[in-house]
CSV table of C-alpha atoms in Angstrom, one decimal:
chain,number,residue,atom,x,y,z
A,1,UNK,CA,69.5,22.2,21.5
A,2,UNK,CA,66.2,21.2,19.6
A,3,UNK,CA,65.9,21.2,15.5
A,4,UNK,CA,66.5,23.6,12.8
A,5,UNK,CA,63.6,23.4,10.8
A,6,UNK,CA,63.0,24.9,7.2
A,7,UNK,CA,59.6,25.3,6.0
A,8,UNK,CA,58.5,26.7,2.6
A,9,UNK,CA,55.1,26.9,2.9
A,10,UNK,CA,52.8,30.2,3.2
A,11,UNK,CA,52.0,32.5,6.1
A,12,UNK,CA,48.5,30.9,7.3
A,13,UNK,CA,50.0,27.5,6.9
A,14,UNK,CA,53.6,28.3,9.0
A,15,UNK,CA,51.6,30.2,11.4
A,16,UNK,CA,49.1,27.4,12.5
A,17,UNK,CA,51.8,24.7,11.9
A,18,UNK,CA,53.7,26.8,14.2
A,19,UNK,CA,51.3,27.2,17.0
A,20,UNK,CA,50.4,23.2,16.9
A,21,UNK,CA,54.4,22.8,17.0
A,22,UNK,CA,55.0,25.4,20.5
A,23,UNK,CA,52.3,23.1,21.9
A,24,UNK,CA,53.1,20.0,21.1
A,25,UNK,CA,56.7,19.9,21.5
A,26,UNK,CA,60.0,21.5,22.9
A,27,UNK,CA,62.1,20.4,20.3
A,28,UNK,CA,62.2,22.8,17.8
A,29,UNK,CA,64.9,25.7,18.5
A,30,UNK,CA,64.6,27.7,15.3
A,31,UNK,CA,62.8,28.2,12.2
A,32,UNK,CA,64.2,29.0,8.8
A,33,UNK,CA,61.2,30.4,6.5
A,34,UNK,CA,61.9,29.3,2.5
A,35,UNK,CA,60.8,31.4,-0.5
A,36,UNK,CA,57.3,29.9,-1.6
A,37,UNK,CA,55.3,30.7,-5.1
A,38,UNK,CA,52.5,31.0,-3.0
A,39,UNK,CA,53.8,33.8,-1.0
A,40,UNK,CA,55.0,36.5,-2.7
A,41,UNK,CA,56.1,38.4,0.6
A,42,UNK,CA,55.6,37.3,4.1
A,43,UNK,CA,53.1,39.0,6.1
A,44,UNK,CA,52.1,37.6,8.9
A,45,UNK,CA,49.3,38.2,11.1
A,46,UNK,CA,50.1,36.9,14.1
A,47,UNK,CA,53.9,37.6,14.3
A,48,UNK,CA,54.2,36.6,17.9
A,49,UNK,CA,53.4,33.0,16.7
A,50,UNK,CA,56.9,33.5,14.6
A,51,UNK,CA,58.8,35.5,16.8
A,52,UNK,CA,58.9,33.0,19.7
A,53,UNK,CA,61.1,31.0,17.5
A,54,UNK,CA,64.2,32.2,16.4
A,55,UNK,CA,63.4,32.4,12.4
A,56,UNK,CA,64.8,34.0,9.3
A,57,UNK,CA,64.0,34.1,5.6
A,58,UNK,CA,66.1,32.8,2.9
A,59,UNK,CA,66.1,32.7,-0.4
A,60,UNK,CA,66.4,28.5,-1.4
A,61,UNK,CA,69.6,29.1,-2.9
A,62,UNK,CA,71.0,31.3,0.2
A,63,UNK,CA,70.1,28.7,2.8
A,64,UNK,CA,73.0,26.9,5.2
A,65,UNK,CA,71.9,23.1,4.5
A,66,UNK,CA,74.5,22.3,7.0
A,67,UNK,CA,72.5,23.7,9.7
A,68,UNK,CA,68.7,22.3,9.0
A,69,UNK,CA,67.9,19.1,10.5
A,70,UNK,CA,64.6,18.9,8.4
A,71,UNK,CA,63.0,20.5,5.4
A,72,UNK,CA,59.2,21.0,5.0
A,73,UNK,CA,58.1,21.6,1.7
A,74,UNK,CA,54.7,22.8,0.9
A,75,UNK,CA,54.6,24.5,-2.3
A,76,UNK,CA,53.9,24.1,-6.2
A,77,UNK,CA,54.7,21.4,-8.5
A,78,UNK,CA,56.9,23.4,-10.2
A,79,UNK,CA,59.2,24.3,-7.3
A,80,UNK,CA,59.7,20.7,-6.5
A,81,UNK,CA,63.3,20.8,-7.4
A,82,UNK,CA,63.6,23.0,-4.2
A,83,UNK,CA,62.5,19.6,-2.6
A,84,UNK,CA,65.0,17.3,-4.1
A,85,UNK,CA,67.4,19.8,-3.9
A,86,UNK,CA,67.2,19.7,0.1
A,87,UNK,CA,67.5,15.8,0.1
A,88,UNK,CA,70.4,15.8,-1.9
A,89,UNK,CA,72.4,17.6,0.8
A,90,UNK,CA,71.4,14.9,3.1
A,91,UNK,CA,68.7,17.1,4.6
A,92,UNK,CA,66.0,15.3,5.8
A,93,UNK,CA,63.0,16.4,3.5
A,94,UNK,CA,59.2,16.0,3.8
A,95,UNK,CA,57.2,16.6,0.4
A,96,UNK,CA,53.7,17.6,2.1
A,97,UNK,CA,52.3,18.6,-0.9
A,98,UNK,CA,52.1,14.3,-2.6
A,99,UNK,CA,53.2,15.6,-6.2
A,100,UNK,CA,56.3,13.1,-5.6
A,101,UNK,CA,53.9,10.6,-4.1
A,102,UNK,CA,53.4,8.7,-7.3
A,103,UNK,CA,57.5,8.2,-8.3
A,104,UNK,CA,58.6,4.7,-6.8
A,105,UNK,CA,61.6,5.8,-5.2
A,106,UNK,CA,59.9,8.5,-2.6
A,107,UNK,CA,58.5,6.6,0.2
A,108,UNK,CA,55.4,7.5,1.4
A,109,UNK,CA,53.5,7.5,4.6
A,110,UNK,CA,50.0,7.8,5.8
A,111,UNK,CA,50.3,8.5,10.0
A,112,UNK,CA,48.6,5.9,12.0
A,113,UNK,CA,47.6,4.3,9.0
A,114,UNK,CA,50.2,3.2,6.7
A,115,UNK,CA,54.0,3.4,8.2
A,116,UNK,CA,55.3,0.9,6.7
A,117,UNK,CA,58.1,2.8,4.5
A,118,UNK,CA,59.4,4.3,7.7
A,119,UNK,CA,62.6,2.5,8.2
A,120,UNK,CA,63.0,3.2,4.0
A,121,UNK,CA,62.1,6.8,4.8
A,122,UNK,CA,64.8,7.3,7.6
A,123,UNK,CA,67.5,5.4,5.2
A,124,UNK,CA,66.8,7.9,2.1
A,125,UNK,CA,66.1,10.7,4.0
A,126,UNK,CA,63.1,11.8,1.9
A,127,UNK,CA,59.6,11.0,2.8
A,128,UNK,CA,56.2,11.8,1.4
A,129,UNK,CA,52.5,12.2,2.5
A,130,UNK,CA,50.1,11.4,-0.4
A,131,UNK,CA,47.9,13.8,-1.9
A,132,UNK,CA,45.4,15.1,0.6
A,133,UNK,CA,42.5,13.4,-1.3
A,134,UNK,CA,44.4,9.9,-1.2
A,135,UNK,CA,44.5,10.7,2.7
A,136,UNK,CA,41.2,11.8,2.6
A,137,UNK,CA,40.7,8.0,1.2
A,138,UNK,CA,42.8,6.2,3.2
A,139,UNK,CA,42.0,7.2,6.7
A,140,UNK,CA,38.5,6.1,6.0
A,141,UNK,CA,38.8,2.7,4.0
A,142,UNK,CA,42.2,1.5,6.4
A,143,UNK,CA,40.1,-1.3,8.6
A,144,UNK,CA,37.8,-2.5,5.5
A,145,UNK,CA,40.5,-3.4,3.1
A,146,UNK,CA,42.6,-5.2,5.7
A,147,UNK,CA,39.7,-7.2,6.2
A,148,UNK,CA,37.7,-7.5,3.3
A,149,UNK,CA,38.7,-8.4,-0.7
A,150,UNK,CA,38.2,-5.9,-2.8
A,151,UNK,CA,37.7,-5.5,-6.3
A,152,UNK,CA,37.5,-1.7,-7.4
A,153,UNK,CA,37.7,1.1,-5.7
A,154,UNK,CA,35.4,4.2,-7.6
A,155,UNK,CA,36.4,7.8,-5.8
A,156,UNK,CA,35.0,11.4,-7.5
A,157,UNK,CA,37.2,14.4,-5.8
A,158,UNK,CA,34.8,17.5,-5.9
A,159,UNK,CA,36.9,20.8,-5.0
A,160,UNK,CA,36.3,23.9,-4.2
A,161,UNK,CA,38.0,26.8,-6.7
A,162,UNK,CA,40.2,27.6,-4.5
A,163,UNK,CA,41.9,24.5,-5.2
A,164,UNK,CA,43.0,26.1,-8.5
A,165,UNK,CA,44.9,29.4,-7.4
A,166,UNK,CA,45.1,31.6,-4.6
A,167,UNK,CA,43.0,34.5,-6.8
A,168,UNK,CA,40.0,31.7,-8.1
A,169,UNK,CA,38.3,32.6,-5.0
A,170,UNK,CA,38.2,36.0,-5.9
A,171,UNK,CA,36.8,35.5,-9.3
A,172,UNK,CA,33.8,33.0,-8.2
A,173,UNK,CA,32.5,35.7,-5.7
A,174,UNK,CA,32.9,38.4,-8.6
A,175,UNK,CA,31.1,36.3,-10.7
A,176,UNK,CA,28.6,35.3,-8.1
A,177,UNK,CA,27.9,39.2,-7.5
A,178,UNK,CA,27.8,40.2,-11.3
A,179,UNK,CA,25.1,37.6,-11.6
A,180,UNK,CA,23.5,39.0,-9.0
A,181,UNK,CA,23.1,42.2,-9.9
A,182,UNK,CA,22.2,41.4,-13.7
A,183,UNK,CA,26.1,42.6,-14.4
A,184,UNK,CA,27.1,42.3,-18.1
A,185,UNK,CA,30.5,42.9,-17.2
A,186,UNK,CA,31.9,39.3,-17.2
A,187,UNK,CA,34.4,38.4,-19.9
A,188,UNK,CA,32.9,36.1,-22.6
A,189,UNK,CA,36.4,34.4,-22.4
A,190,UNK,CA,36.5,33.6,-19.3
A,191,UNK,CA,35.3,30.1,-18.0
A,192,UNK,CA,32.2,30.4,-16.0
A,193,UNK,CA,33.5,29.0,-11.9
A,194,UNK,CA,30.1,30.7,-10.2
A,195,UNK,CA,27.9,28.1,-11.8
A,196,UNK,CA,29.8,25.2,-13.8
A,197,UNK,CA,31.0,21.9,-12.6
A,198,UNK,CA,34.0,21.8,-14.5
A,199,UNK,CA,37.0,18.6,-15.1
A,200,UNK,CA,39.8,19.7,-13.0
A,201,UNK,CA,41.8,19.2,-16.1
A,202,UNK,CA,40.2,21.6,-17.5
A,203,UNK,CA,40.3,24.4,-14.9
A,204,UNK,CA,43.9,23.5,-13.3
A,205,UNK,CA,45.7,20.8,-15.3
A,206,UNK,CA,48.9,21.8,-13.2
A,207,UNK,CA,47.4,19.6,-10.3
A,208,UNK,CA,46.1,16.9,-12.3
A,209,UNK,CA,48.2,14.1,-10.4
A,210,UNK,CA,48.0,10.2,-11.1
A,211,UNK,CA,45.5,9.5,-8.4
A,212,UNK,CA,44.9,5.8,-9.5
A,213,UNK,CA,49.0,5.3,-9.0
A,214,UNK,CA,49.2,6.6,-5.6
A,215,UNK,CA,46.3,4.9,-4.1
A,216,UNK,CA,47.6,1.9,-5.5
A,217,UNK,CA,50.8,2.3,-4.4
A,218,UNK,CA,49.4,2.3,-1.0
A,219,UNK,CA,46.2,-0.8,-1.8
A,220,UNK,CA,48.5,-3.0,-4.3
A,221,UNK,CA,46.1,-5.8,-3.6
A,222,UNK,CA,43.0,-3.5,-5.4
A,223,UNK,CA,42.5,-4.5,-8.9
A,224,UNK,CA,41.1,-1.7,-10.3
A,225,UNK,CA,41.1,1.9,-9.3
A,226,UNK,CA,39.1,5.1,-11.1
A,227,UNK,CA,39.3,8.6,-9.8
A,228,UNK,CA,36.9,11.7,-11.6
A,229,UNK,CA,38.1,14.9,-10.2
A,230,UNK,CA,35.5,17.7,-10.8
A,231,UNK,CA,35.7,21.4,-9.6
A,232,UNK,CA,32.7,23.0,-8.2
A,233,UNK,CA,31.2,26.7,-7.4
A,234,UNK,CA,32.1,26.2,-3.5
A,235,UNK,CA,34.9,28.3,-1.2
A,236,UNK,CA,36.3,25.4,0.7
A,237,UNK,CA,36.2,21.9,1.8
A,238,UNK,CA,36.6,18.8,-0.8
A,239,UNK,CA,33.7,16.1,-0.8
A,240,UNK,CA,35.0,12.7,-1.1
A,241,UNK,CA,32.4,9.9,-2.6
A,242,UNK,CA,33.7,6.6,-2.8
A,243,UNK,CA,32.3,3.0,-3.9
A,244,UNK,CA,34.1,-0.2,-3.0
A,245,UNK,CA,33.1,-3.5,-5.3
A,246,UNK,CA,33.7,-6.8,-3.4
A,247,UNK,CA,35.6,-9.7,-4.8
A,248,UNK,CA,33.8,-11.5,-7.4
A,249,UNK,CA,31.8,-14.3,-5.5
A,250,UNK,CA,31.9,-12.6,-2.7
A,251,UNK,CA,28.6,-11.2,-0.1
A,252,UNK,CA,29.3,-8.3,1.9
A,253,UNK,CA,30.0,-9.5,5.3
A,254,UNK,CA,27.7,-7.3,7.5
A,255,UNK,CA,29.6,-7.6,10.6
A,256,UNK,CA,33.2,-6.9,8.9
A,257,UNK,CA,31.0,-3.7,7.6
A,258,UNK,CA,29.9,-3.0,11.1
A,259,UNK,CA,33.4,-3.5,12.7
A,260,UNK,CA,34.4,-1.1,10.0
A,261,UNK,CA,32.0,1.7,10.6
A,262,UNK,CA,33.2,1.3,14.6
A,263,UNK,CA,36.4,1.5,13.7
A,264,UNK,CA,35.9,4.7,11.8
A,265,UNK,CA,34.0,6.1,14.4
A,266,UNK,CA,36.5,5.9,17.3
A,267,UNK,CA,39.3,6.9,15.2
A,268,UNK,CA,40.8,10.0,16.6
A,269,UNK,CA,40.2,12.9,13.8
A,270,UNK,CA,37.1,11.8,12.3
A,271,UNK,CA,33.9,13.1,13.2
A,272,UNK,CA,30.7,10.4,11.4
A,273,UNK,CA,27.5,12.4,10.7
A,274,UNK,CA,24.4,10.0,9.7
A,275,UNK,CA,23.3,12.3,6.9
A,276,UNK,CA,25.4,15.1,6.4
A,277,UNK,CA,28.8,16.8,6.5
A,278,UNK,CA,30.8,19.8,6.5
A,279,UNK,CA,33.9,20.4,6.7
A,280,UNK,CA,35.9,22.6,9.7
A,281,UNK,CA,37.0,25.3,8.0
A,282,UNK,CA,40.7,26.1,8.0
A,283,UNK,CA,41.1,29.3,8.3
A,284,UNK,CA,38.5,30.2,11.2
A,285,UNK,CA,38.5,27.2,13.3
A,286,UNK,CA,40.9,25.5,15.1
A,287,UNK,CA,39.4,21.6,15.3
A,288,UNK,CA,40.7,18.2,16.0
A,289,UNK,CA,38.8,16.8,13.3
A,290,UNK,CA,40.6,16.0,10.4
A,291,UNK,CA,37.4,15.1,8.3
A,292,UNK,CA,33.7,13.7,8.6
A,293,UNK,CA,32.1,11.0,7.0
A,294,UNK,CA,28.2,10.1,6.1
A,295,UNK,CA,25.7,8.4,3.8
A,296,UNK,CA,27.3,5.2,4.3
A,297,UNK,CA,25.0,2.5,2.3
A,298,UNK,CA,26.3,-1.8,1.9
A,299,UNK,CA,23.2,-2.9,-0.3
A,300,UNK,CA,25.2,-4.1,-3.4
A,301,UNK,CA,28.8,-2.6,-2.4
A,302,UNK,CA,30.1,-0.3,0.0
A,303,UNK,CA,29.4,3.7,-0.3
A,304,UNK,CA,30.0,6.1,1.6
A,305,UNK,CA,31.0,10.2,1.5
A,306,UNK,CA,33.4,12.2,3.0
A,307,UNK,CA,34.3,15.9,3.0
A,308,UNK,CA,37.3,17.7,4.7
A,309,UNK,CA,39.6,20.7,4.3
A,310,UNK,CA,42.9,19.6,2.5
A,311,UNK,CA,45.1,22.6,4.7
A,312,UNK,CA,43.8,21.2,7.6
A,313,UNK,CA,44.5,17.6,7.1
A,314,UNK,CA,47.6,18.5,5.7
A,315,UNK,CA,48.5,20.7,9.1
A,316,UNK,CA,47.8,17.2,11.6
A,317,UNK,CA,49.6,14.9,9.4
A,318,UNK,CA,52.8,17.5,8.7
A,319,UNK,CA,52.6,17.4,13.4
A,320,UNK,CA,52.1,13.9,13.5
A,321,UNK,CA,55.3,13.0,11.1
A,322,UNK,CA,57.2,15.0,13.5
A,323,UNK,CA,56.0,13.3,15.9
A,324,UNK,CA,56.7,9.5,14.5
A,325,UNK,CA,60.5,10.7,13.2
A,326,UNK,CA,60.9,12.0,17.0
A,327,UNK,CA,59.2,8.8,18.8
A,328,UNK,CA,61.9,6.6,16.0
A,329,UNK,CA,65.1,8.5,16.5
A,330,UNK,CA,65.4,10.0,13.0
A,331,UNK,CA,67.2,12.8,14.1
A,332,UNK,CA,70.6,12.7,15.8
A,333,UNK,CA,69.8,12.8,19.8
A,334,UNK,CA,71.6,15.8,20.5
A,335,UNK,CA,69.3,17.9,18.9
A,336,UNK,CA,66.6,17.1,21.1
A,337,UNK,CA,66.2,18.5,24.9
């Protein structure tokens, strides 16, 4: 008898998650599907992916607590009680999403990177990843700041409109095709996404998180940390730049550096271009890599840019949790097999 798993997530995200799962382990037995503001109705594509577990839909407040073993929630900030609502009937519940990321009580974890809070995790029950772009941070910068002081950390998030709402997509390639076909038709209201950079505070306020707080909740030993968050006129894939300032009186160590940029390189998930990079896209491909990395530069401080796709990352490190809290017992050991 394997787990009962609920997931409120939507349809491309529960099928992929899904597939991974069927390959990667036996020990799921069924699947309880959770209403999700991103999913209106559930329509899958691929409903043999589904139907080879045994699954239902439920309403939050119709579902049998007493019968799931663990609760994946992957939806807005706004439905988060649904999340605290699951751990407080001793469900063990996963905030994939890292809105609760920043509160002090939520542990968090990073897999293969920062699972320290584990043994906290398993003891409250609740556990959350940080938000994709903190990942997106942390995977990268793991082996330099265990070996090298650090004195600020600079990141600026660039991401795509779709990071605002499901239908901002729609409006940039409107927009895109008004322009070019000399259209007047576009509402002198409406903010311009085709062709402005614009503050994500301006555009989507909603997911304007406390960056800063979770990446120092993480890299306590970092005095300073600024974060710029800036949408851009692209479909997918969020660029990472990052600058790292070295203790005061210290010279960057260039084999520390080196080891670094190894250790980056051989980590499984991360692909190192030497001048460019693009990111795998979600929806079409199905990829190992998590993200890639380039235009790494140590003249006066470290620099270096990343890009990946947020769902994707999110996908591998929602299979990889299952796989620590499997590996550490979390769940009772009749469940599993």
């Amino acid at each position: 008898m394997g787990l009962h798993i609920a997931i409120s997530a939507d349809e491309l995200f529960i099928t992929k998650f899904l597939t991974l799962a069927e390959n990667l382990h036996d020990d799921i037995s069924s699947i309880t599907i959770v209403e999700n503001a991103n999913a209106d109705a559930y329509n899958f594509d691929d409903i043999e992916v589904i139907e080879r577990f045994n699954y239902d839909y439920k309403k939050f407040a119709n579902v049998d607590w007493d019968k799931i073993d663990l609760y994946l929630y992957n939806d807005t900030i706004e439905n988060l009680k649904f999340l605290t609502g699951a751990a407080a009937k001793s469900v063990f519940s996963i905030d994939l999403t890292g809105y609760s990321a920043t509160l002090d009580q939520m542990p968090v974890i990073v897999p293969r990177v920062d699972e320290f809070q584990l043994e906290e995790a398993l003891e409250k029950k609740m556990v959350s990843l940080p938000h994709p772009q903190v990942s997106q941070l942390m995977y990268i910068i793991n082996s330099l700041r265990m070996n090298q002081p650090m004195l600020y950390v600079s990141v600026t998030n660039v991401f795509p409109v779709s990071y605002i709402n499901k239908d901002a997509t729609t409006s940039l390639a409107k927009q895109t095709r008004d322009f070019f076909n000399f259209s007047d038709e576009k509402d002198k209201g409406q903010m311009s996404l085709a062709f402005d950079v614009n503050a994500l505070t301006d555009v989507a306020p909603d997911k304007q998180i406390s960056f800063e707080a979770q990446i120092k909740r993480i890299m306590p030993q970092i005095e300073t940390v600024h974060v710029n968050n800036l949408v851009a006129p692209v479909f997918y894939g969020v660029t990472q730049t990052v600058t790292v300032g070295l203790t005061t009186g210290n010279t960057i160590d260039t084999g520390i550096v080196e080891e670094w940029l190894g250790d980056v390189k051989d980590f499984e998930g991360i692909g190192y271009k030497v001048n460019q990079s693009s990111p795998k896209k979600y929806i079409q491909e199905d990829s190992q890599t998590l993200l890639e990395f380039s235009d790494v530069s140590n003249t006066e401080n470290v620099k270096w840019k990343s890009v990946c796709d947020n769902d994707q990352l999110v996908l591998f490190q929602t299979v990889e949790l299952i796989n620590l809290f499997i590996a550490n017992n979390f769940f009772k050991p009749q469940l599993l097999h």
